[in-house]
Amino acid sequence: MIEIKIPKEITEYKEKFLFGLTIRQCVCAVAALAVCVPLYIFGKDFLGDDVVGWLVIMIAVPIFAFGFFRYDGMPFEKFLALLYRQKWVEPQKRKYEELPVFWSCRNEISEDEIAHQIAEQTNKIRKERKKK
C-alpha cells in the first residue's frame, strides 16, 4: 500500500515551491546569496578571507532566519517584535504601588469643594442677573 503523510494541523501546511522549500524560504535564500556572494568576492581583496567570511556569516544568518526560523508557529519578524516588546517596551519587574487611602479621600474632597464653589458662584451670578 502507498502511504501518504497527512499533516495533523491543516493550517501548518506550507506549499513547497522549489527543492522542497517554500516561497518565503526561496526568497530569503536568494536574497542572502545576492548580498553575500558579491560581498565575499569584492571584500576579500580589501579585508582578507577570514574577516570577510565572518562578515558574510553575520549578514547571512539574519537573512536566513527570516525565511527558515519559526518559534511556536511565529515567523522570525513576529518573534523579534515580541522579544523587543518584552525586553524594552514593557517592564520585566512591575513595581507594586499602593496609594495611601487619604490621597483618594483628599482628591474626592477637593473635587466636591470645587463643585460646591462653582455652584455658589453660579447662584451669585443668577441672583445678580435677576436684580437687574
PDB file of C-alpha atoms in Angstrom:
ATOM      1  CA  MET A   1       0.000   0.000   0.000  1.00  0.00           C
ATOM      2  CA  ILE A   2       1.050   3.559  -0.626  1.00  0.00           C
ATOM      3  CA  GLU A   3       1.400   5.692   2.475  1.00  0.00           C
ATOM      4  CA  ILE A   4       0.680   9.391   2.307  1.00  0.00           C
ATOM      5  CA  LYS A   5       1.823  11.780   5.000  1.00  0.00           C
ATOM      6  CA  ILE A   6      -1.066  13.941   6.190  1.00  0.00           C
ATOM      7  CA  PRO A   7      -0.302  16.968   8.370  1.00  0.00           C
ATOM      8  CA  LYS A   8      -2.010  16.960  11.763  1.00  0.00           C
ATOM      9  CA  GLU A   9      -2.941  20.636  11.549  1.00  0.00           C
ATOM     10  CA  ILE A  10      -4.069  21.875   8.143  1.00  0.00           C
ATOM     11  CA  THR A  11      -3.108  25.495   8.901  1.00  0.00           C
ATOM     12  CA  GLU A  12       0.527  24.464   9.406  1.00  0.00           C
ATOM     13  CA  TYR A  13       0.774  23.117   5.855  1.00  0.00           C
ATOM     14  CA  LYS A  14       3.094  25.129   3.615  1.00  0.00           C
ATOM     15  CA  GLU A  15       3.203  24.531  -0.108  1.00  0.00           C
ATOM     16  CA  LYS A  16       6.637  23.526  -1.382  1.00  0.00           C
ATOM     17  CA  PHE A  17       7.805  25.711  -4.238  1.00  0.00           C
ATOM     18  CA  LEU A  18      11.311  24.704  -5.274  1.00  0.00           C
ATOM     19  CA  PHE A  19      13.644  21.954  -3.990  1.00  0.00           C
ATOM     20  CA  GLY A  20      11.299  21.289  -1.071  1.00  0.00           C
ATOM     21  CA  LEU A  21      11.411  24.931   0.080  1.00  0.00           C
ATOM     22  CA  THR A  22       8.521  27.333   0.492  1.00  0.00           C
ATOM     23  CA  ILE A  23       8.367  30.593  -1.458  1.00  0.00           C
ATOM     24  CA  ARG A  24       9.423  32.518   1.649  1.00  0.00           C
ATOM     25  CA  GLN A  25      12.460  30.283   2.162  1.00  0.00           C
ATOM     26  CA  CYS A  26      13.454  30.559  -1.520  1.00  0.00           C
ATOM     27  CA  VAL A  27      13.196  34.351  -1.489  1.00  0.00           C
ATOM     28  CA  CYS A  28      15.296  34.632   1.667  1.00  0.00           C
ATOM     29  CA  ALA A  29      17.911  32.200   0.344  1.00  0.00           C
ATOM     30  CA  VAL A  30      18.191  34.122  -2.937  1.00  0.00           C
ATOM     31  CA  ALA A  31      18.417  37.420  -1.022  1.00  0.00           C
ATOM     32  CA  ALA A  32      21.180  36.044   1.204  1.00  0.00           C
ATOM     33  CA  LEU A  33      23.097  34.786  -1.816  1.00  0.00           C
ATOM     34  CA  ALA A  34      22.581  38.076  -3.679  1.00  0.00           C
ATOM     35  CA  VAL A  35      24.032  40.027  -0.749  1.00  0.00           C
ATOM     36  CA  CYS A  36      26.754  37.700   0.499  1.00  0.00           C
ATOM     37  CA  VAL A  37      28.360  36.363  -2.689  1.00  0.00           C
ATOM     38  CA  PRO A  38      29.277  39.814  -4.084  1.00  0.00           C
ATOM     39  CA  LEU A  39      30.340  40.916  -0.612  1.00  0.00           C
ATOM     40  CA  TYR A  40      32.736  37.995  -0.364  1.00  0.00           C
ATOM     41  CA  ILE A  41      34.068  38.317  -3.916  1.00  0.00           C
ATOM     42  CA  PHE A  42      34.765  42.049  -3.703  1.00  0.00           C
ATOM     43  CA  GLY A  43      35.569  42.241   0.008  1.00  0.00           C
ATOM     44  CA  LYS A  44      38.226  39.540   0.275  1.00  0.00           C
ATOM     45  CA  ASP A  45      40.768  41.731  -1.537  1.00  0.00           C
ATOM     46  CA  PHE A  46      40.341  44.571   0.970  1.00  0.00           C
ATOM     47  CA  LEU A  47      39.765  42.837   4.305  1.00  0.00           C
ATOM     48  CA  GLY A  48      41.079  39.320   3.867  1.00  0.00           C
ATOM     49  CA  ASP A  49      39.317  35.970   3.713  1.00  0.00           C
ATOM     50  CA  ASP A  50      38.802  35.473   7.448  1.00  0.00           C
ATOM     51  CA  VAL A  51      37.273  38.869   8.162  1.00  0.00           C
ATOM     52  CA  VAL A  52      35.033  38.801   5.108  1.00  0.00           C
ATOM     53  CA  GLY A  53      33.996  35.227   5.914  1.00  0.00           C
ATOM     54  CA  TRP A  54      32.841  36.255   9.383  1.00  0.00           C
ATOM     55  CA  LEU A  55      31.147  39.344   7.960  1.00  0.00           C
ATOM     56  CA  VAL A  56      29.283  37.209   5.411  1.00  0.00           C
ATOM     57  CA  ILE A  57      28.139  34.843   8.166  1.00  0.00           C
ATOM     58  CA  MET A  58      26.944  37.721  10.350  1.00  0.00           C
ATOM     59  CA  ILE A  59      24.931  39.147   7.450  1.00  0.00           C
ATOM     60  CA  ALA A  60      23.604  35.831   6.094  1.00  0.00           C
ATOM     61  CA  VAL A  61      22.322  34.374   9.373  1.00  0.00           C
ATOM     62  CA  PRO A  62      19.634  37.048   9.984  1.00  0.00           C
ATOM     63  CA  ILE A  63      18.529  36.905   6.344  1.00  0.00           C
ATOM     64  CA  PHE A  64      18.193  33.116   6.523  1.00  0.00           C
ATOM     65  CA  ALA A  65      16.427  33.423   9.882  1.00  0.00           C
ATOM     66  CA  PHE A  66      13.639  35.462   8.276  1.00  0.00           C
ATOM     67  CA  GLY A  67      12.970  32.577   5.910  1.00  0.00           C
ATOM     68  CA  PHE A  68      13.628  29.467   7.964  1.00  0.00           C
ATOM     69  CA  PHE A  69      13.262  30.244  11.683  1.00  0.00           C
ATOM     70  CA  ARG A  70       9.889  29.728  13.379  1.00  0.00           C
ATOM     71  CA  TYR A  71       9.261  29.859  17.121  1.00  0.00           C
ATOM     72  CA  ASP A  72       5.946  28.489  18.404  1.00  0.00           C
ATOM     73  CA  GLY A  73       4.474  28.934  14.947  1.00  0.00           C
ATOM     74  CA  MET A  74       5.545  32.588  14.731  1.00  0.00           C
ATOM     75  CA  PRO A  75       7.722  33.806  11.874  1.00  0.00           C
ATOM     76  CA  PHE A  76      11.006  35.473  12.784  1.00  0.00           C
ATOM     77  CA  GLU A  77       9.775  39.077  12.422  1.00  0.00           C
ATOM     78  CA  LYS A  78       6.859  38.493  14.818  1.00  0.00           C
ATOM     79  CA  PHE A  79       9.237  36.791  17.235  1.00  0.00           C
ATOM     80  CA  LEU A  80      11.592  39.799  17.082  1.00  0.00           C
ATOM     81  CA  ALA A  81       8.710  42.222  17.666  1.00  0.00           C
ATOM     82  CA  LEU A  82       7.535  40.193  20.661  1.00  0.00           C
ATOM     83  CA  LEU A  83      11.071  39.958  22.031  1.00  0.00           C
ATOM     84  CA  TYR A  84      11.593  43.717  21.633  1.00  0.00           C
ATOM     85  CA  ARG A  85       8.306  44.493  23.366  1.00  0.00           C
ATOM     86  CA  GLN A  86       9.046  42.091  26.210  1.00  0.00           C
ATOM     87  CA  LYS A  87      12.613  43.258  26.849  1.00  0.00           C
ATOM     88  CA  TRP A  88      12.472  47.013  26.286  1.00  0.00           C
ATOM     89  CA  VAL A  89       8.926  48.351  25.986  1.00  0.00           C
ATOM     90  CA  GLU A  90       7.169  46.528  28.804  1.00  0.00           C
ATOM     91  CA  PRO A  91       8.980  46.351  32.140  1.00  0.00           C
ATOM     92  CA  GLN A  92      10.040  42.957  33.436  1.00  0.00           C
ATOM     93  CA  LYS A  93       9.716  43.800  37.104  1.00  0.00           C
ATOM     94  CA  ARG A  94       6.483  45.528  37.877  1.00  0.00           C
ATOM     95  CA  LYS A  95       6.667  47.621  40.984  1.00  0.00           C
ATOM     96  CA  TYR A  96       3.666  47.292  43.270  1.00  0.00           C
ATOM     97  CA  GLU A  97       2.480  50.670  44.385  1.00  0.00           C
ATOM     98  CA  GLU A  98      -0.356  51.298  46.748  1.00  0.00           C
ATOM     99  CA  LEU A  99      -1.641  54.817  47.047  1.00  0.00           C
ATOM    100  CA  PRO A 100      -2.436  55.925  50.576  1.00  0.00           C
ATOM    101  CA  VAL A 101      -6.166  55.969  51.299  1.00  0.00           C
ATOM    102  CA  PHE A 102      -6.168  59.604  52.362  1.00  0.00           C
ATOM    103  CA  TRP A 103      -4.974  60.650  48.879  1.00  0.00           C
ATOM    104  CA  SER A 104      -8.113  59.333  47.266  1.00  0.00           C
ATOM    105  CA  CYS A 105     -10.224  60.964  50.002  1.00  0.00           C
ATOM    106  CA  ARG A 106      -8.348  64.216  49.525  1.00  0.00           C
ATOM    107  CA  ASN A 107      -8.980  64.110  45.788  1.00  0.00           C
ATOM    108  CA  GLU A 108     -12.680  63.411  46.330  1.00  0.00           C
ATOM    109  CA  ILE A 109     -12.975  66.243  48.848  1.00  0.00           C
ATOM    110  CA  SER A 110     -11.199  68.690  46.592  1.00  0.00           C
ATOM    111  CA  GLU A 111     -13.446  67.748  43.670  1.00  0.00           C
ATOM    112  CA  ASP A 112     -16.504  68.153  45.884  1.00  0.00           C
ATOM    113  CA  GLU A 113     -15.247  71.505  47.140  1.00  0.00           C
ATOM    114  CA  ILE A 114     -14.636  72.690  43.601  1.00  0.00           C
ATOM    115  CA  ALA A 115     -18.116  71.611  42.552  1.00  0.00           C
ATOM    116  CA  HIS A 116     -19.590  73.401  45.581  1.00  0.00           C
ATOM    117  CA  GLN A 117     -17.666  76.610  44.819  1.00  0.00           C
ATOM    118  CA  ILE A 118     -18.795  76.537  41.192  1.00  0.00           C
ATOM    119  CA  ALA A 119     -22.396  76.079  42.309  1.00  0.00           C
ATOM    120  CA  GLU A 120     -22.111  79.034  44.725  1.00  0.00           C
ATOM    121  CA  GLN A 121     -20.630  81.292  42.049  1.00  0.00           C
ATOM    122  CA  THR A 122     -23.323  80.267  39.594  1.00  0.00           C
ATOM    123  CA  ASN A 123     -26.032  81.067  42.142  1.00  0.00           C
ATOM    124  CA  LYS A 124     -24.482  84.510  42.821  1.00  0.00           C
ATOM    125  CA  ILE A 125     -24.417  85.302  39.101  1.00  0.00           C
ATOM    126  CA  ARG A 126     -28.059  84.217  38.721  1.00  0.00           C
ATOM    127  CA  LYS A 127     -29.128  86.409  41.663  1.00  0.00           C
ATOM    128  CA  GLU A 128     -27.286  89.411  40.188  1.00  0.00           C
ATOM    129  CA  ARG A 129     -28.996  88.898  36.832  1.00  0.00           C
ATOM    130  CA  LYS A 130     -32.418  88.698  38.499  1.00  0.00           C
ATOM    131  CA  LYS A 131     -31.815  92.019  40.299  1.00  0.00           C
ATOM    132  CA  LYS A 132     -31.081  93.804  37.012  1.00  0.00           C
TER     133      LYS A 132
END
